[in-house]
Amino acid sequence: MAEGETRPRLLLRLVQEGRLDLLRDELGPDNMLSTEVQSRRYGRSGDTLLHHAARYGHQDVLAYLVEVLGMDIEVFNSDYKRPLHEAASMGHRECVSYLLEKGANVDCLKKADWTPLMMACTRQNLEVIKVLVEHGANPLLKNKDGWNCFHIASREGHPQVLRYLLDVSPGSWDTESTIKRTPLHTAAMHGCFDVVELLLERCQYKPDSRDKCGVTPFMDAIQNGHVNIARLLLEKHQEGHTHTIKTLLSLGADVHAKDGKSRSALHAACAGQQADAARILLHAGLQDAPDSTGTLAWQLARKPDVIQVFQETNIST
């Protein structure tokens, strides 16, 4: 024991470091401290040693605490988080499998109604997600904000997770939060281009679907400077963008926002061959300027009506 280190702190350190041999020695052959170990809570969250073993991914320590010391696999902390939540959120497949094989509730809820599957979807460890689903985890459950695991994976930008969820639960995309935001809204707002592309390809979101504040995925993309996503939405969702842009302007949105390649909303409108959108942006004072490759927005115009917009504003094409 290190100088000044109490026995509870020593036990915690050994569990976190995965030192099962030293943990056994400290507890003694008859496990005389098993009652203390079972009841001990650590920190403000009230975690047990079982939570820490799951969080750090030490499956052998986890098994020792459960099988030898008799700790309850459903023990929860002050946030109602179980060891399965910890293992799933940190991507420890062996610990997740062990807990499920020992009978852990696959859809147990922590504070705010998060399931282990939801927490696993905050990471890209597809193997953990598969283990949970194969043990009966329900992808359609929602947390208190109305998000299911598909929504969460859309925010995190994990297309491979989303493809798997669509395969095992084809209807998981068709969901809204409590404020009527779809996974498409979320992916567009967070700049997850690959996810937006996948959602437009495999899901049937309505063009310009609005949340409770009237915000569309296109608005989310423009307001957060993700012009490449705005362009993609213009190309795939041809309806209603004139009204959307007018709404953006009325809300004081920065129409001069550019993406990482210096492309503006005007580039997006021209790439999507949206004449009315281009006209509104030009009338709002947005100047055509070259992107990082030297390409002007008008050079992307192909349809006669889009070309006409620039001719009307005396921009030579």
PDB file of N, CA, C and O in Angstrom, residues 112-160:
ATOM      1  N   ALA A 112     -31.977   9.980 -17.647  1.00  0.00           N
ATOM      2  CA  ALA A 112     -32.374  10.514 -18.953  1.00  0.00           C
ATOM      3  C   ALA A 112     -32.749   9.413 -19.933  1.00  0.00           C
ATOM      4  O   ALA A 112     -32.859   9.643 -21.128  1.00  0.00           O
ATOM      5  N   ASP A 113     -32.952   8.190 -19.413  1.00  0.00           N
ATOM      6  CA  ASP A 113     -33.464   7.058 -20.204  1.00  0.00           C
ATOM      7  C   ASP A 113     -32.515   6.616 -21.314  1.00  0.00           C
ATOM      8  O   ASP A 113     -32.953   6.227 -22.395  1.00  0.00           O
ATOM      9  N   TRP A 114     -31.226   6.643 -21.041  1.00  0.00           N
ATOM     10  CA  TRP A 114     -30.238   6.140 -22.003  1.00  0.00           C
ATOM     11  C   TRP A 114     -30.018   4.651 -21.779  1.00  0.00           C
ATOM     12  O   TRP A 114     -29.778   4.202 -20.660  1.00  0.00           O
ATOM     13  N   THR A 115     -30.073   3.883 -22.871  1.00  0.00           N
ATOM     14  CA  THR A 115     -29.781   2.450 -22.809  1.00  0.00           C
ATOM     15  C   THR A 115     -28.300   2.211 -23.115  1.00  0.00           C
ATOM     16  O   THR A 115     -27.620   3.088 -23.663  1.00  0.00           O
ATOM     17  N   PRO A 116     -27.795   1.025 -22.803  1.00  0.00           N
ATOM     18  CA  PRO A 116     -26.419   0.703 -23.195  1.00  0.00           C
ATOM     19  C   PRO A 116     -26.189   0.826 -24.703  1.00  0.00           C
ATOM     20  O   PRO A 116     -25.127   1.262 -25.144  1.00  0.00           O
ATOM     21  N   LEU A 117     -27.195   0.446 -25.511  1.00  0.00           N
ATOM     22  CA  LEU A 117     -27.042   0.556 -26.960  1.00  0.00           C
ATOM     23  C   LEU A 117     -26.881   2.013 -27.385  1.00  0.00           C
ATOM     24  O   LEU A 117     -26.065   2.329 -28.260  1.00  0.00           O
ATOM     25  N   MET A 118     -27.644   2.909 -26.788  1.00  0.00           N
ATOM     26  CA  MET A 118     -27.489   4.334 -27.095  1.00  0.00           C
ATOM     27  C   MET A 118     -26.075   4.804 -26.773  1.00  0.00           C
ATOM     28  O   MET A 118     -25.451   5.537 -27.552  1.00  0.00           O
ATOM     29  N   MET A 119     -25.567   4.367 -25.643  1.00  0.00           N
ATOM     30  CA  MET A 119     -24.227   4.790 -25.242  1.00  0.00           C
ATOM     31  C   MET A 119     -23.173   4.190 -26.161  1.00  0.00           C
ATOM     32  O   MET A 119     -22.178   4.837 -26.488  1.00  0.00           O
ATOM     33  N   ALA A 120     -23.395   2.952 -26.595  1.00  0.00           N
ATOM     34  CA  ALA A 120     -22.455   2.336 -27.531  1.00  0.00           C
ATOM     35  C   ALA A 120     -22.426   3.095 -28.852  1.00  0.00           C
ATOM     36  O   ALA A 120     -21.383   3.161 -29.515  1.00  0.00           O
ATOM     37  N   CYS A 121     -23.557   3.680 -29.233  1.00  0.00           N
ATOM     38  CA  CYS A 121     -23.641   4.400 -30.502  1.00  0.00           C
ATOM     39  C   CYS A 121     -22.961   5.763 -30.456  1.00  0.00           C
ATOM     40  O   CYS A 121     -22.879   6.439 -31.487  1.00  0.00           O
ATOM     41  N   THR A 122     -22.482   6.169 -29.302  1.00  0.00           N
ATOM     42  CA  THR A 122     -21.674   7.391 -29.250  1.00  0.00           C
ATOM     43  C   THR A 122     -20.259   7.110 -29.714  1.00  0.00           C
ATOM     44  O   THR A 122     -19.463   8.033 -29.888  1.00  0.00           O
ATOM     45  N   ARG A 123     -19.930   5.836 -29.915  1.00  0.00           N
ATOM     46  CA  ARG A 123     -18.603   5.446 -30.391  1.00  0.00           C
ATOM     47  C   ARG A 123     -18.736   4.634 -31.678  1.00  0.00           C
ATOM     48  O   ARG A 123     -19.828   4.266 -32.085  1.00  0.00           O
ATOM     49  N   GLN A 124     -17.617   4.349 -32.305  1.00  0.00           N
ATOM     50  CA  GLN A 124     -17.647   3.643 -33.579  1.00  0.00           C
ATOM     51  C   GLN A 124     -17.367   2.148 -33.445  1.00  0.00           C
ATOM     52  O   GLN A 124     -17.074   1.488 -34.442  1.00  0.00           O
ATOM     53  N   ASN A 125     -17.449   1.613 -32.215  1.00  0.00           N
ATOM     54  CA  ASN A 125     -17.154   0.199 -32.023  1.00  0.00           C
ATOM     55  C   ASN A 125     -18.365  -0.634 -32.423  1.00  0.00           C
ATOM     56  O   ASN A 125     -19.250  -0.938 -31.618  1.00  0.00           O
ATOM     57  N   LEU A 126     -18.400  -1.007 -33.691  1.00  0.00           N
ATOM     58  CA  LEU A 126     -19.539  -1.727 -34.235  1.00  0.00           C
ATOM     59  C   LEU A 126     -19.714  -3.094 -33.593  1.00  0.00           C
ATOM     60  O   LEU A 126     -20.839  -3.582 -33.448  1.00  0.00           O
ATOM     61  N   GLU A 127     -18.617  -3.734 -33.170  1.00  0.00           N
ATOM     62  CA  GLU A 127     -18.709  -5.062 -32.570  1.00  0.00           C
ATOM     63  C   GLU A 127     -19.514  -5.032 -31.276  1.00  0.00           C
ATOM     64  O   GLU A 127     -20.284  -5.956 -30.995  1.00  0.00           O
ATOM     65  N   VAL A 128     -19.339  -3.992 -30.474  1.00  0.00           N
ATOM     66  CA  VAL A 128     -20.111  -3.865 -29.236  1.00  0.00           C
ATOM     67  C   VAL A 128     -21.584  -3.679 -29.556  1.00  0.00           C
ATOM     68  O   VAL A 128     -22.464  -4.289 -28.922  1.00  0.00           O
ATOM     69  N   ILE A 129     -21.876  -2.856 -30.549  1.00  0.00           N
ATOM     70  CA  ILE A 129     -23.260  -2.621 -30.952  1.00  0.00           C
ATOM     71  C   ILE A 129     -23.899  -3.924 -31.420  1.00  0.00           C
ATOM     72  O   ILE A 129     -25.047  -4.232 -31.076  1.00  0.00           O
ATOM     73  N   LYS A 130     -23.157  -4.706 -32.186  1.00  0.00           N
ATOM     74  CA  LYS A 130     -23.687  -5.991 -32.664  1.00  0.00           C
ATOM     75  C   LYS A 130     -23.978  -6.936 -31.512  1.00  0.00           C
ATOM     76  O   LYS A 130     -25.021  -7.619 -31.500  1.00  0.00           O
ATOM     77  N   VAL A 131     -23.091  -7.001 -30.530  1.00  0.00           N
ATOM     78  CA  VAL A 131     -23.309  -7.882 -29.383  1.00  0.00           C
ATOM     79  C   VAL A 131     -24.598  -7.499 -28.657  1.00  0.00           C
ATOM     80  O   VAL A 131     -25.414  -8.356 -28.301  1.00  0.00           O
ATOM     81  N   LEU A 132     -24.806  -6.213 -28.455  1.00  0.00           N
ATOM     82  CA  LEU A 132     -26.011  -5.748 -27.762  1.00  0.00           C
ATOM     83  C   LEU A 132     -27.270  -6.092 -28.553  1.00  0.00           C
ATOM     84  O   LEU A 132     -28.249  -6.605 -27.995  1.00  0.00           O
ATOM     85  N   VAL A 133     -27.237  -5.815 -29.849  1.00  0.00           N
ATOM     86  CA  VAL A 133     -28.415  -6.100 -30.686  1.00  0.00           C
ATOM     87  C   VAL A 133     -28.684  -7.605 -30.742  1.00  0.00           C
ATOM     88  O   VAL A 133     -29.844  -8.047 -30.665  1.00  0.00           O
ATOM     89  N   GLU A 134     -27.633  -8.407 -30.864  1.00  0.00           N
ATOM     90  CA  GLU A 134     -27.806  -9.858 -30.921  1.00  0.00           C
ATOM     91  C   GLU A 134     -28.345 -10.424 -29.613  1.00  0.00           C
ATOM     92  O   GLU A 134     -28.917 -11.522 -29.593  1.00  0.00           O
ATOM     93  N   HIS A 135     -28.177  -9.677 -28.522  1.00  0.00           N
ATOM     94  CA  HIS A 135     -28.743 -10.095 -27.235  1.00  0.00           C
ATOM     95  C   HIS A 135     -30.094  -9.429 -26.970  1.00  0.00           C
ATOM     96  O   HIS A 135     -30.588  -9.463 -25.838  1.00  0.00           O
ATOM     97  N   GLY A 136     -30.675  -8.835 -28.009  1.00  0.00           N
ATOM     98  CA  GLY A 136     -32.047  -8.342 -27.889  1.00  0.00           C
ATOM     99  C   GLY A 136     -32.219  -6.865 -27.632  1.00  0.00           C
ATOM    100  O   GLY A 136     -33.350  -6.415 -27.363  1.00  0.00           O
ATOM    101  N   ALA A 137     -31.154  -6.060 -27.696  1.00  0.00           N
ATOM    102  CA  ALA A 137     -31.300  -4.621 -27.487  1.00  0.00           C
ATOM    103  C   ALA A 137     -32.257  -4.035 -28.521  1.00  0.00           C
ATOM    104  O   ALA A 137     -32.194  -4.375 -29.699  1.00  0.00           O
ATOM    105  N   ASN A 138     -33.124  -3.150 -28.086  1.00  0.00           N
ATOM    106  CA  ASN A 138     -34.148  -2.562 -28.951  1.00  0.00           C
ATOM    107  C   ASN A 138     -33.659  -1.229 -29.520  1.00  0.00           C
ATOM    108  O   ASN A 138     -33.562  -0.241 -28.802  1.00  0.00           O
ATOM    109  N   PRO A 139     -33.378  -1.162 -30.839  1.00  0.00           N
ATOM    110  CA  PRO A 139     -32.877   0.080 -31.432  1.00  0.00           C
ATOM    111  C   PRO A 139     -33.900   1.207 -31.473  1.00  0.00           C
ATOM    112  O   PRO A 139     -33.536   2.361 -31.722  1.00  0.00           O
ATOM    113  N   LEU A 140     -35.175   0.890 -31.244  1.00  0.00           N
ATOM    114  CA  LEU A 140     -36.226   1.890 -31.388  1.00  0.00           C
ATOM    115  C   LEU A 140     -36.548   2.628 -30.090  1.00  0.00           C
ATOM    116  O   LEU A 140     -37.320   3.588 -30.105  1.00  0.00           O
ATOM    117  N   LEU A 141     -35.962   2.203 -28.978  1.00  0.00           N
ATOM    118  CA  LEU A 141     -36.217   2.899 -27.719  1.00  0.00           C
ATOM    119  C   LEU A 141     -35.689   4.329 -27.792  1.00  0.00           C
ATOM    120  O   LEU A 141     -34.694   4.601 -28.458  1.00  0.00           O
ATOM    121  N   LYS A 142     -36.376   5.247 -27.093  1.00  0.00           N
ATOM    122  CA  LYS A 142     -35.982   6.651 -27.105  1.00  0.00           C
ATOM    123  C   LYS A 142     -35.617   7.125 -25.704  1.00  0.00           C
ATOM    124  O   LYS A 142     -36.192   6.655 -24.710  1.00  0.00           O
ATOM    125  N   ASN A 143     -34.677   8.060 -25.626  1.00  0.00           N
ATOM    126  CA  ASN A 143     -34.355   8.660 -24.335  1.00  0.00           C
ATOM    127  C   ASN A 143     -35.302   9.825 -24.053  1.00  0.00           C
ATOM    128  O   ASN A 143     -36.242  10.069 -24.812  1.00  0.00           O
ATOM    129  N   LYS A 144     -35.065  10.547 -22.985  1.00  0.00           N
ATOM    130  CA  LYS A 144     -36.030  11.565 -22.567  1.00  0.00           C
ATOM    131  C   LYS A 144     -36.149  12.701 -23.578  1.00  0.00           C
ATOM    132  O   LYS A 144     -37.142  13.431 -23.607  1.00  0.00           O
ATOM    133  N   ASP A 145     -35.127  12.872 -24.422  1.00  0.00           N
ATOM    134  CA  ASP A 145     -35.169  13.909 -25.455  1.00  0.00           C
ATOM    135  C   ASP A 145     -35.784  13.399 -26.756  1.00  0.00           C
ATOM    136  O   ASP A 145     -35.855  14.151 -27.743  1.00  0.00           O
ATOM    137  N   GLY A 146     -36.199  12.135 -26.750  1.00  0.00           N
ATOM    138  CA  GLY A 146     -36.819  11.567 -27.941  1.00  0.00           C
ATOM    139  C   GLY A 146     -35.841  11.029 -28.963  1.00  0.00           C
ATOM    140  O   GLY A 146     -36.213  10.748 -30.102  1.00  0.00           O
ATOM    141  N   TRP A 147     -34.585  10.865 -28.571  1.00  0.00           N
ATOM    142  CA  TRP A 147     -33.566  10.336 -29.489  1.00  0.00           C
ATOM    143  C   TRP A 147     -33.458   8.825 -29.340  1.00  0.00           C
ATOM    144  O   TRP A 147     -33.351   8.316 -28.217  1.00  0.00           O
ATOM    145  N   ASN A 148     -33.440   8.122 -30.482  1.00  0.00           N
ATOM    146  CA  ASN A 148     -33.092   6.710 -30.437  1.00  0.00           C
ATOM    147  C   ASN A 148     -31.628   6.544 -30.829  1.00  0.00           C
ATOM    148  O   ASN A 148     -30.923   7.529 -31.066  1.00  0.00           O
ATOM    149  N   CYS A 149     -31.162   5.320 -30.899  1.00  0.00           N
ATOM    150  CA  CYS A 149     -29.735   5.109 -31.160  1.00  0.00           C
ATOM    151  C   CYS A 149     -29.336   5.557 -32.568  1.00  0.00           C
ATOM    152  O   CYS A 149     -28.192   5.986 -32.793  1.00  0.00           O
ATOM    153  N   PHE A 150     -30.269   5.507 -33.521  1.00  0.00           N
ATOM    154  CA  PHE A 150     -29.982   5.966 -34.877  1.00  0.00           C
ATOM    155  C   PHE A 150     -29.706   7.465 -34.884  1.00  0.00           C
ATOM    156  O   PHE A 150     -28.794   7.946 -35.563  1.00  0.00           O
ATOM    157  N   HIS A 151     -30.492   8.186 -34.122  1.00  0.00           N
ATOM    158  CA  HIS A 151     -30.317   9.625 -33.988  1.00  0.00           C
ATOM    159  C   HIS A 151     -28.942   9.942 -33.396  1.00  0.00           C
ATOM    160  O   HIS A 151     -28.232  10.843 -33.860  1.00  0.00           O
ATOM    161  N   ILE A 152     -28.561   9.185 -32.384  1.00  0.00           N
ATOM    162  CA  ILE A 152     -27.281   9.405 -31.717  1.00  0.00           C
ATOM    163  C   ILE A 152     -26.112   9.127 -32.650  1.00  0.00           C
ATOM    164  O   ILE A 152     -25.159   9.906 -32.732  1.00  0.00           O
ATOM    165  N   ALA A 153     -26.186   8.035 -33.391  1.00  0.00           N
ATOM    166  CA  ALA A 153     -25.114   7.714 -34.333  1.00  0.00           C
ATOM    167  C   ALA A 153     -25.021   8.745 -35.447  1.00  0.00           C
ATOM    168  O   ALA A 153     -23.931   9.023 -35.963  1.00  0.00           O
ATOM    169  N   SER A 154     -26.155   9.357 -35.814  1.00  0.00           N
ATOM    170  CA  SER A 154     -26.142  10.419 -36.825  1.00  0.00           C
ATOM    171  C   SER A 154     -25.403  11.641 -36.314  1.00  0.00           C
ATOM    172  O   SER A 154     -24.663  12.291 -37.058  1.00  0.00           O
ATOM    173  N   ARG A 155     -25.590  11.958 -35.065  1.00  0.00           N
ATOM    174  CA  ARG A 155     -24.870  13.097 -34.478  1.00  0.00           C
ATOM    175  C   ARG A 155     -23.375  12.840 -34.431  1.00  0.00           C
ATOM    176  O   ARG A 155     -22.571  13.743 -34.681  1.00  0.00           O
ATOM    177  N   GLU A 156     -23.000  11.616 -34.122  1.00  0.00           N
ATOM    178  CA  GLU A 156     -21.585  11.301 -33.975  1.00  0.00           C
ATOM    179  C   GLU A 156     -20.876  11.125 -35.315  1.00  0.00           C
ATOM    180  O   GLU A 156     -19.653  11.120 -35.370  1.00  0.00           O
ATOM    181  N   GLY A 157     -21.633  10.958 -36.404  1.00  0.00           N
ATOM    182  CA  GLY A 157     -21.020  10.842 -37.716  1.00  0.00           C
ATOM    183  C   GLY A 157     -20.464   9.465 -38.021  1.00  0.00           C
ATOM    184  O   GLY A 157     -19.350   9.347 -38.538  1.00  0.00           O
ATOM    185  N   HIS A 158     -21.235   8.419 -37.698  1.00  0.00           N
ATOM    186  CA  HIS A 158     -20.770   7.049 -37.883  1.00  0.00           C
ATOM    187  C   HIS A 158     -21.581   6.330 -38.957  1.00  0.00           C
ATOM    188  O   HIS A 158     -22.533   5.600 -38.644  1.00  0.00           O
ATOM    189  N   PRO A 159     -21.254   6.502 -40.239  1.00  0.00           N
ATOM    190  CA  PRO A 159     -22.063   5.864 -41.293  1.00  0.00           C
ATOM    191  C   PRO A 159     -22.090   4.349 -41.217  1.00  0.00           C
ATOM    192  O   PRO A 159     -23.109   3.726 -41.535  1.00  0.00           O
ATOM    193  N   GLN A 160     -20.989   3.719 -40.778  1.00  0.00           N
ATOM    194  CA  GLN A 160     -20.980   2.255 -40.733  1.00  0.00           C
ATOM    195  C   GLN A 160     -21.938   1.742 -39.661  1.00  0.00           C
ATOM    196  O   GLN A 160     -22.563   0.691 -39.833  1.00  0.00           O
TER     197      GLN A 160
END
